[in-house]
Amino acid sequence: MTNNVILSVEGVSKSFLGTKALNKVFLEVREGEVHGVIGENGAGKSTLMNTIFGSLQRDEGTIRFMGEEVQFKCPADALAAGISMIHQETNLVQQFTASENIWLGLEDRFVKNGVLDNKARDEATKKLFAEYDLSIRHNAVVSEISIAACQMIEVIRTVAGNAKLIIMDEPTSSLSENEVSVLFRIIRKLTSQGVAVIYISHKIEEIQEICDRLSVYRDGNYIGTRNTAEVDRNQIVSMVVGRELTSLFPKEETEIGDTVLEVKNLTRYGKFHDVSFTLRRGEILGLAGLEGAGRSEVASSIFGIDPADEGEILIDGRKVNIKSPAEAVDSGIGMVTEDRLRQGIIAQLSVKDNMTLARLGNYCDKVFGIIREKDELKAVADMIKTVQVKVSDHNQRIDSLSGGNQQKVIIGRWIMTTPKILILDEPTRGIDVGSKSEIHRLMSSFVKQGMSIILISSEMPEVLGMADRIVVMREGKAVFTCNREEASQELLGKYVLG
């Protein structure tokens, strides 16, 4: 990192329908640095990045890039100037190959006599993959490869475009620990070549590991910039939420009762094998392990999404044969899936419709099947209050809410089914630290009322902070179980990694 300023944002404001999303904010990024941008959902981070990238036009203020004041009218202008942006959801053409995606819009580099030289293009792709030590086939069709590989292709596309500044928005939200290490290695290689990176993340530990400096935003205002090495986690949290969080994991002692769920020798061919564990009333059972260890697959089998091939599931001592999510709900199980956008919310529907979806029959007339709207609205209003969703109206579309509020709506949906057992698969992935704390508080309140929770999380501090017992999974098997008191990051890490 040098002291040369590559990007300067001064006094930038942006309003939507009279609401100020940005209020005279500031940002300074230096050549060759990784600059963290952090704040709760609704803090203005995305608005600021879209203003820099030309997707939005600022109302006031100045933006200087490479020493010159700029006013990009669209992203194409920003790209041409040397600014690239990698969004949380990959923006690749699914039917194209890796090579075709990387050079999309840059094909003129390989045109000879008016004909595209595909061989030269593919050779350039292979050279880039080799340079950054990536084992991705140049001719792999994007729709057939992993999310992690897609993220790497997005990064290499910015390299191909000779970007001088790369904006990364939650780039690790769908990556495993090993894949995050690969991304960080690429980022460090880029910055060693003078490229600047703006790194947006809710994961404070990532900000501390990869970023040289960080800037914090709250409610559309600029809070401050710090050298990452000079602030600790608690100071960052305090800047982000505007208050001290006494505990990110507000776990309360709860009376643990009898066994409510027993999983015996559960097997789904090719996914997991001979998995056994129990869950007791009022207990939070953590399932720890790397991505692909089989945790989510076990949960999907319990919930009837992908029924197991062998083994038994007992609820309250009675064997159940759950073949669908509807049967799981009837058996007293609810599940918040790990992929909120594709498997959780129905984006076009309202908060109300998303909440009552799993038990709409509860509000229907038994004879005519007509929805009793008054009863439905009262139930939704009560649940919005219970899970503390920040929403202007129950008819507001769910996709207009922040990630944390969307997640609370989905949690509310399953609480409205009055489950005995609630499965939470990555419940705080991709949401801000304040919303994380609120969801952890909800978990504690649910188990105090006698519910039982299975918590699946890739964040070890979350499992250690919230679980009463922990089952570690590795390569499709349950390899270790321990109580909260004996658990530690070192102990679990030993079994997670084998």
PDB file of C-alpha atoms in Angstrom, residues 299-455:
ATOM      1  CA  ALA A 299     -31.133 -31.144   7.943  1.00  0.00           C
ATOM      2  CA  SER A 300     -32.803 -31.456   4.529  1.00  0.00           C
ATOM      3  CA  SER A 301     -33.474 -35.134   5.184  1.00  0.00           C
ATOM      4  CA  ILE A 302     -34.962 -34.476   8.622  1.00  0.00           C
ATOM      5  CA  PHE A 303     -37.212 -31.823   7.072  1.00  0.00           C
ATOM      6  CA  GLY A 304     -38.271 -34.087   4.198  1.00  0.00           C
ATOM      7  CA  ILE A 305     -36.714 -32.075   1.362  1.00  0.00           C
ATOM      8  CA  ASP A 306     -34.404 -34.966   0.429  1.00  0.00           C
ATOM      9  CA  PRO A 307     -35.508 -37.996   2.491  1.00  0.00           C
ATOM     10  CA  ALA A 308     -32.814 -40.345   3.776  1.00  0.00           C
ATOM     11  CA  ASP A 309     -32.204 -43.763   2.222  1.00  0.00           C
ATOM     12  CA  GLU A 310     -31.538 -45.513   5.527  1.00  0.00           C
ATOM     13  CA  GLY A 311     -31.931 -44.905   9.248  1.00  0.00           C
ATOM     14  CA  GLU A 312     -34.648 -43.693  11.589  1.00  0.00           C
ATOM     15  CA  ILE A 313     -36.038 -40.406  12.886  1.00  0.00           C
ATOM     16  CA  LEU A 314     -37.969 -40.415  16.156  1.00  0.00           C
ATOM     17  CA  ILE A 315     -39.951 -37.487  17.568  1.00  0.00           C
ATOM     18  CA  ASP A 316     -40.971 -37.795  21.213  1.00  0.00           C
ATOM     19  CA  GLY A 317     -39.981 -41.468  21.028  1.00  0.00           C
ATOM     20  CA  ARG A 318     -42.257 -42.194  18.066  1.00  0.00           C
ATOM     21  CA  LYS A 319     -40.790 -43.209  14.713  1.00  0.00           C
ATOM     22  CA  VAL A 320     -41.798 -40.871  11.880  1.00  0.00           C
ATOM     23  CA  ASN A 321     -41.477 -41.321   8.128  1.00  0.00           C
ATOM     24  CA  ILE A 322     -41.149 -37.780   6.773  1.00  0.00           C
ATOM     25  CA  LYS A 323     -41.235 -37.644   2.972  1.00  0.00           C
ATOM     26  CA  SER A 324     -41.962 -33.934   2.409  1.00  0.00           C
ATOM     27  CA  PRO A 325     -41.666 -30.556   4.163  1.00  0.00           C
ATOM     28  CA  ALA A 326     -45.462 -30.551   4.639  1.00  0.00           C
ATOM     29  CA  GLU A 327     -45.168 -33.786   6.628  1.00  0.00           C
ATOM     30  CA  ALA A 328     -42.282 -32.280   8.606  1.00  0.00           C
ATOM     31  CA  VAL A 329     -44.414 -29.253   9.534  1.00  0.00           C
ATOM     32  CA  ASP A 330     -47.241 -31.580  10.579  1.00  0.00           C
ATOM     33  CA  SER A 331     -44.707 -33.402  12.774  1.00  0.00           C
ATOM     34  CA  GLY A 332     -43.729 -30.155  14.505  1.00  0.00           C
ATOM     35  CA  ILE A 333     -40.571 -29.222  12.586  1.00  0.00           C
ATOM     36  CA  GLY A 334     -39.744 -25.868  10.984  1.00  0.00           C
ATOM     37  CA  MET A 335     -36.651 -25.052   8.928  1.00  0.00           C
ATOM     38  CA  VAL A 336     -34.906 -21.849   7.868  1.00  0.00           C
ATOM     39  CA  THR A 337     -32.799 -22.920   4.876  1.00  0.00           C
ATOM     40  CA  GLU A 338     -29.280 -21.631   4.229  1.00  0.00           C
ATOM     41  CA  ASP A 339     -30.115 -19.994   0.873  1.00  0.00           C
ATOM     42  CA  ARG A 340     -32.452 -17.179   1.854  1.00  0.00           C
ATOM     43  CA  LEU A 341     -32.851 -15.763  -1.657  1.00  0.00           C
ATOM     44  CA  ARG A 342     -33.517 -18.986  -3.566  1.00  0.00           C
ATOM     45  CA  GLN A 343     -35.128 -21.215  -0.938  1.00  0.00           C
ATOM     46  CA  GLY A 344     -36.439 -18.831   1.707  1.00  0.00           C
ATOM     47  CA  ILE A 345     -38.204 -15.701   0.537  1.00  0.00           C
ATOM     48  CA  ILE A 346     -40.618 -15.334  -2.358  1.00  0.00           C
ATOM     49  CA  ALA A 347     -39.315 -12.002  -3.537  1.00  0.00           C
ATOM     50  CA  GLN A 348     -42.458 -10.776  -5.329  1.00  0.00           C
ATOM     51  CA  LEU A 349     -44.726 -11.349  -2.319  1.00  0.00           C
ATOM     52  CA  SER A 350     -45.366  -9.134   0.682  1.00  0.00           C
ATOM     53  CA  VAL A 351     -44.073  -9.558   4.206  1.00  0.00           C
ATOM     54  CA  LYS A 352     -47.541 -10.795   5.211  1.00  0.00           C
ATOM     55  CA  ASP A 353     -47.739 -13.407   2.454  1.00  0.00           C
ATOM     56  CA  ASN A 354     -44.222 -14.650   3.160  1.00  0.00           C
ATOM     57  CA  MET A 355     -45.008 -15.011   6.850  1.00  0.00           C
ATOM     58  CA  THR A 356     -48.259 -16.945   6.582  1.00  0.00           C
ATOM     59  CA  LEU A 357     -47.184 -19.135   3.662  1.00  0.00           C
ATOM     60  CA  ALA A 358     -46.382 -22.260   5.693  1.00  0.00           C
ATOM     61  CA  ARG A 359     -49.696 -22.316   7.588  1.00  0.00           C
ATOM     62  CA  LEU A 360     -52.132 -20.376   5.413  1.00  0.00           C
ATOM     63  CA  GLY A 361     -54.798 -22.973   6.165  1.00  0.00           C
ATOM     64  CA  ASN A 362     -54.912 -21.727   9.765  1.00  0.00           C
ATOM     65  CA  TYR A 363     -56.576 -18.542   8.511  1.00  0.00           C
ATOM     66  CA  CYS A 364     -59.001 -20.122   6.047  1.00  0.00           C
ATOM     67  CA  ASP A 365     -62.694 -20.780   6.547  1.00  0.00           C
ATOM     68  CA  LYS A 366     -63.138 -24.523   7.011  1.00  0.00           C
ATOM     69  CA  VAL A 367     -66.174 -24.694   4.715  1.00  0.00           C
ATOM     70  CA  PHE A 368     -65.531 -22.221   1.897  1.00  0.00           C
ATOM     71  CA  GLY A 369     -61.729 -21.952   2.077  1.00  0.00           C
ATOM     72  CA  ILE A 370     -61.837 -18.146   2.155  1.00  0.00           C
ATOM     73  CA  ILE A 371     -58.994 -16.466   4.063  1.00  0.00           C
ATOM     74  CA  ARG A 372     -60.110 -14.819   7.300  1.00  0.00           C
ATOM     75  CA  GLU A 373     -58.132 -11.653   6.636  1.00  0.00           C
ATOM     76  CA  LYS A 374     -58.711 -10.143  10.065  1.00  0.00           C
ATOM     77  CA  ASP A 375     -57.225 -13.196  11.807  1.00  0.00           C
ATOM     78  CA  GLU A 376     -54.330 -13.342   9.364  1.00  0.00           C
ATOM     79  CA  LEU A 377     -53.440  -9.675   9.796  1.00  0.00           C
ATOM     80  CA  LYS A 378     -53.543  -9.933  13.600  1.00  0.00           C
ATOM     81  CA  ALA A 379     -51.230 -12.971  13.551  1.00  0.00           C
ATOM     82  CA  VAL A 380     -48.796 -11.180  11.220  1.00  0.00           C
ATOM     83  CA  ALA A 381     -48.826  -7.996  13.312  1.00  0.00           C
ATOM     84  CA  ASP A 382     -48.094 -10.002  16.451  1.00  0.00           C
ATOM     85  CA  MET A 383     -45.235 -11.877  14.789  1.00  0.00           C
ATOM     86  CA  ILE A 384     -43.702  -8.696  13.319  1.00  0.00           C
ATOM     87  CA  LYS A 385     -43.596  -7.386  16.880  1.00  0.00           C
ATOM     88  CA  THR A 386     -42.207 -10.640  18.282  1.00  0.00           C
ATOM     89  CA  VAL A 387     -39.303 -10.943  15.849  1.00  0.00           C
ATOM     90  CA  GLN A 388     -38.903  -7.147  15.564  1.00  0.00           C
ATOM     91  CA  VAL A 389     -39.011  -6.776  11.794  1.00  0.00           C
ATOM     92  CA  LYS A 390     -38.346  -3.217  10.664  1.00  0.00           C
ATOM     93  CA  VAL A 391     -41.057  -2.722   8.064  1.00  0.00           C
ATOM     94  CA  SER A 392     -43.281   0.211   7.102  1.00  0.00           C
ATOM     95  CA  ASP A 393     -46.314  -1.944   6.330  1.00  0.00           C
ATOM     96  CA  HIS A 394     -47.149  -5.667   6.227  1.00  0.00           C
ATOM     97  CA  ASN A 395     -47.911  -5.295   2.501  1.00  0.00           C
ATOM     98  CA  GLN A 396     -44.354  -4.119   1.774  1.00  0.00           C
ATOM     99  CA  ARG A 397     -42.553  -6.474  -0.626  1.00  0.00           C
ATOM    100  CA  ILE A 398     -40.060  -8.631   1.220  1.00  0.00           C
ATOM    101  CA  ASP A 399     -37.297  -8.010  -1.332  1.00  0.00           C
ATOM    102  CA  SER A 400     -37.289  -4.330  -0.334  1.00  0.00           C
ATOM    103  CA  LEU A 401     -36.137  -5.233   3.191  1.00  0.00           C
ATOM    104  CA  SER A 402     -32.566  -5.629   4.399  1.00  0.00           C
ATOM    105  CA  GLY A 403     -31.124  -9.137   4.616  1.00  0.00           C
ATOM    106  CA  GLY A 404     -31.475  -9.200   8.385  1.00  0.00           C
ATOM    107  CA  ASN A 405     -35.137  -8.214   8.254  1.00  0.00           C
ATOM    108  CA  GLN A 406     -35.848 -10.736   5.493  1.00  0.00           C
ATOM    109  CA  GLN A 407     -34.346 -13.418   7.707  1.00  0.00           C
ATOM    110  CA  LYS A 408     -36.514 -12.388  10.655  1.00  0.00           C
ATOM    111  CA  VAL A 409     -39.609 -12.649   8.448  1.00  0.00           C
ATOM    112  CA  ILE A 410     -38.623 -16.214   7.512  1.00  0.00           C
ATOM    113  CA  ILE A 411     -37.975 -17.103  11.143  1.00  0.00           C
ATOM    114  CA  GLY A 412     -41.388 -15.628  11.952  1.00  0.00           C
ATOM    115  CA  ARG A 413     -42.958 -17.820   9.256  1.00  0.00           C
ATOM    116  CA  TRP A 414     -41.812 -20.976  11.001  1.00  0.00           C
ATOM    117  CA  ILE A 415     -42.596 -19.743  14.506  1.00  0.00           C
ATOM    118  CA  MET A 416     -46.174 -19.252  13.302  1.00  0.00           C
ATOM    119  CA  THR A 417     -46.347 -23.021  12.739  1.00  0.00           C
ATOM    120  CA  THR A 418     -45.652 -23.488  16.494  1.00  0.00           C
ATOM    121  CA  PRO A 419     -42.836 -26.003  15.956  1.00  0.00           C
ATOM    122  CA  LYS A 420     -41.339 -28.244  18.609  1.00  0.00           C
ATOM    123  CA  ILE A 421     -38.111 -28.311  16.619  1.00  0.00           C
ATOM    124  CA  LEU A 422     -36.634 -25.427  14.622  1.00  0.00           C
ATOM    125  CA  ILE A 423     -33.737 -26.045  12.234  1.00  0.00           C
ATOM    126  CA  LEU A 424     -31.692 -22.900  11.529  1.00  0.00           C
ATOM    127  CA  ASP A 425     -29.224 -23.405   8.659  1.00  0.00           C
ATOM    128  CA  GLU A 426     -26.730 -20.513   8.527  1.00  0.00           C
ATOM    129  CA  PRO A 427     -29.308 -18.127  10.084  1.00  0.00           C
ATOM    130  CA  THR A 428     -26.951 -15.123  10.240  1.00  0.00           C
ATOM    131  CA  ARG A 429     -25.090 -15.521   6.944  1.00  0.00           C
ATOM    132  CA  GLY A 430     -24.717 -12.228   5.087  1.00  0.00           C
ATOM    133  CA  ILE A 431     -26.415 -10.024   7.706  1.00  0.00           C
ATOM    134  CA  ASP A 432     -25.028  -7.241   9.846  1.00  0.00           C
ATOM    135  CA  VAL A 433     -23.731  -7.565  13.383  1.00  0.00           C
ATOM    136  CA  GLY A 434     -26.739  -5.858  14.970  1.00  0.00           C
ATOM    137  CA  SER A 435     -29.212  -8.196  13.237  1.00  0.00           C
ATOM    138  CA  LYS A 436     -27.044 -11.171  14.201  1.00  0.00           C
ATOM    139  CA  SER A 437     -27.333 -10.239  17.861  1.00  0.00           C
ATOM    140  CA  GLU A 438     -31.121  -9.864  17.526  1.00  0.00           C
ATOM    141  CA  ILE A 439     -31.475 -13.319  15.916  1.00  0.00           C
ATOM    142  CA  HIS A 440     -29.338 -14.837  18.674  1.00  0.00           C
ATOM    143  CA  ARG A 441     -31.621 -13.172  21.234  1.00  0.00           C
ATOM    144  CA  LEU A 442     -34.656 -14.678  19.494  1.00  0.00           C
ATOM    145  CA  MET A 443     -33.060 -18.125  19.626  1.00  0.00           C
ATOM    146  CA  SER A 444     -32.566 -17.820  23.382  1.00  0.00           C
ATOM    147  CA  SER A 445     -36.165 -16.700  23.882  1.00  0.00           C
ATOM    148  CA  PHE A 446     -37.522 -19.580  21.778  1.00  0.00           C
ATOM    149  CA  VAL A 447     -35.718 -22.305  23.739  1.00  0.00           C
ATOM    150  CA  LYS A 448     -36.766 -20.707  27.042  1.00  0.00           C
ATOM    151  CA  GLN A 449     -40.327 -21.307  25.870  1.00  0.00           C
ATOM    152  CA  GLY A 450     -39.569 -25.024  25.394  1.00  0.00           C
ATOM    153  CA  MET A 451     -38.650 -25.116  21.703  1.00  0.00           C
ATOM    154  CA  SER A 452     -35.586 -27.092  20.559  1.00  0.00           C
ATOM    155  CA  ILE A 453     -33.168 -25.737  17.946  1.00  0.00           C
ATOM    156  CA  ILE A 454     -30.649 -27.300  15.578  1.00  0.00           C
ATOM    157  CA  LEU A 455     -28.139 -24.563  14.657  1.00  0.00           C
TER     158      LEU A 455
END
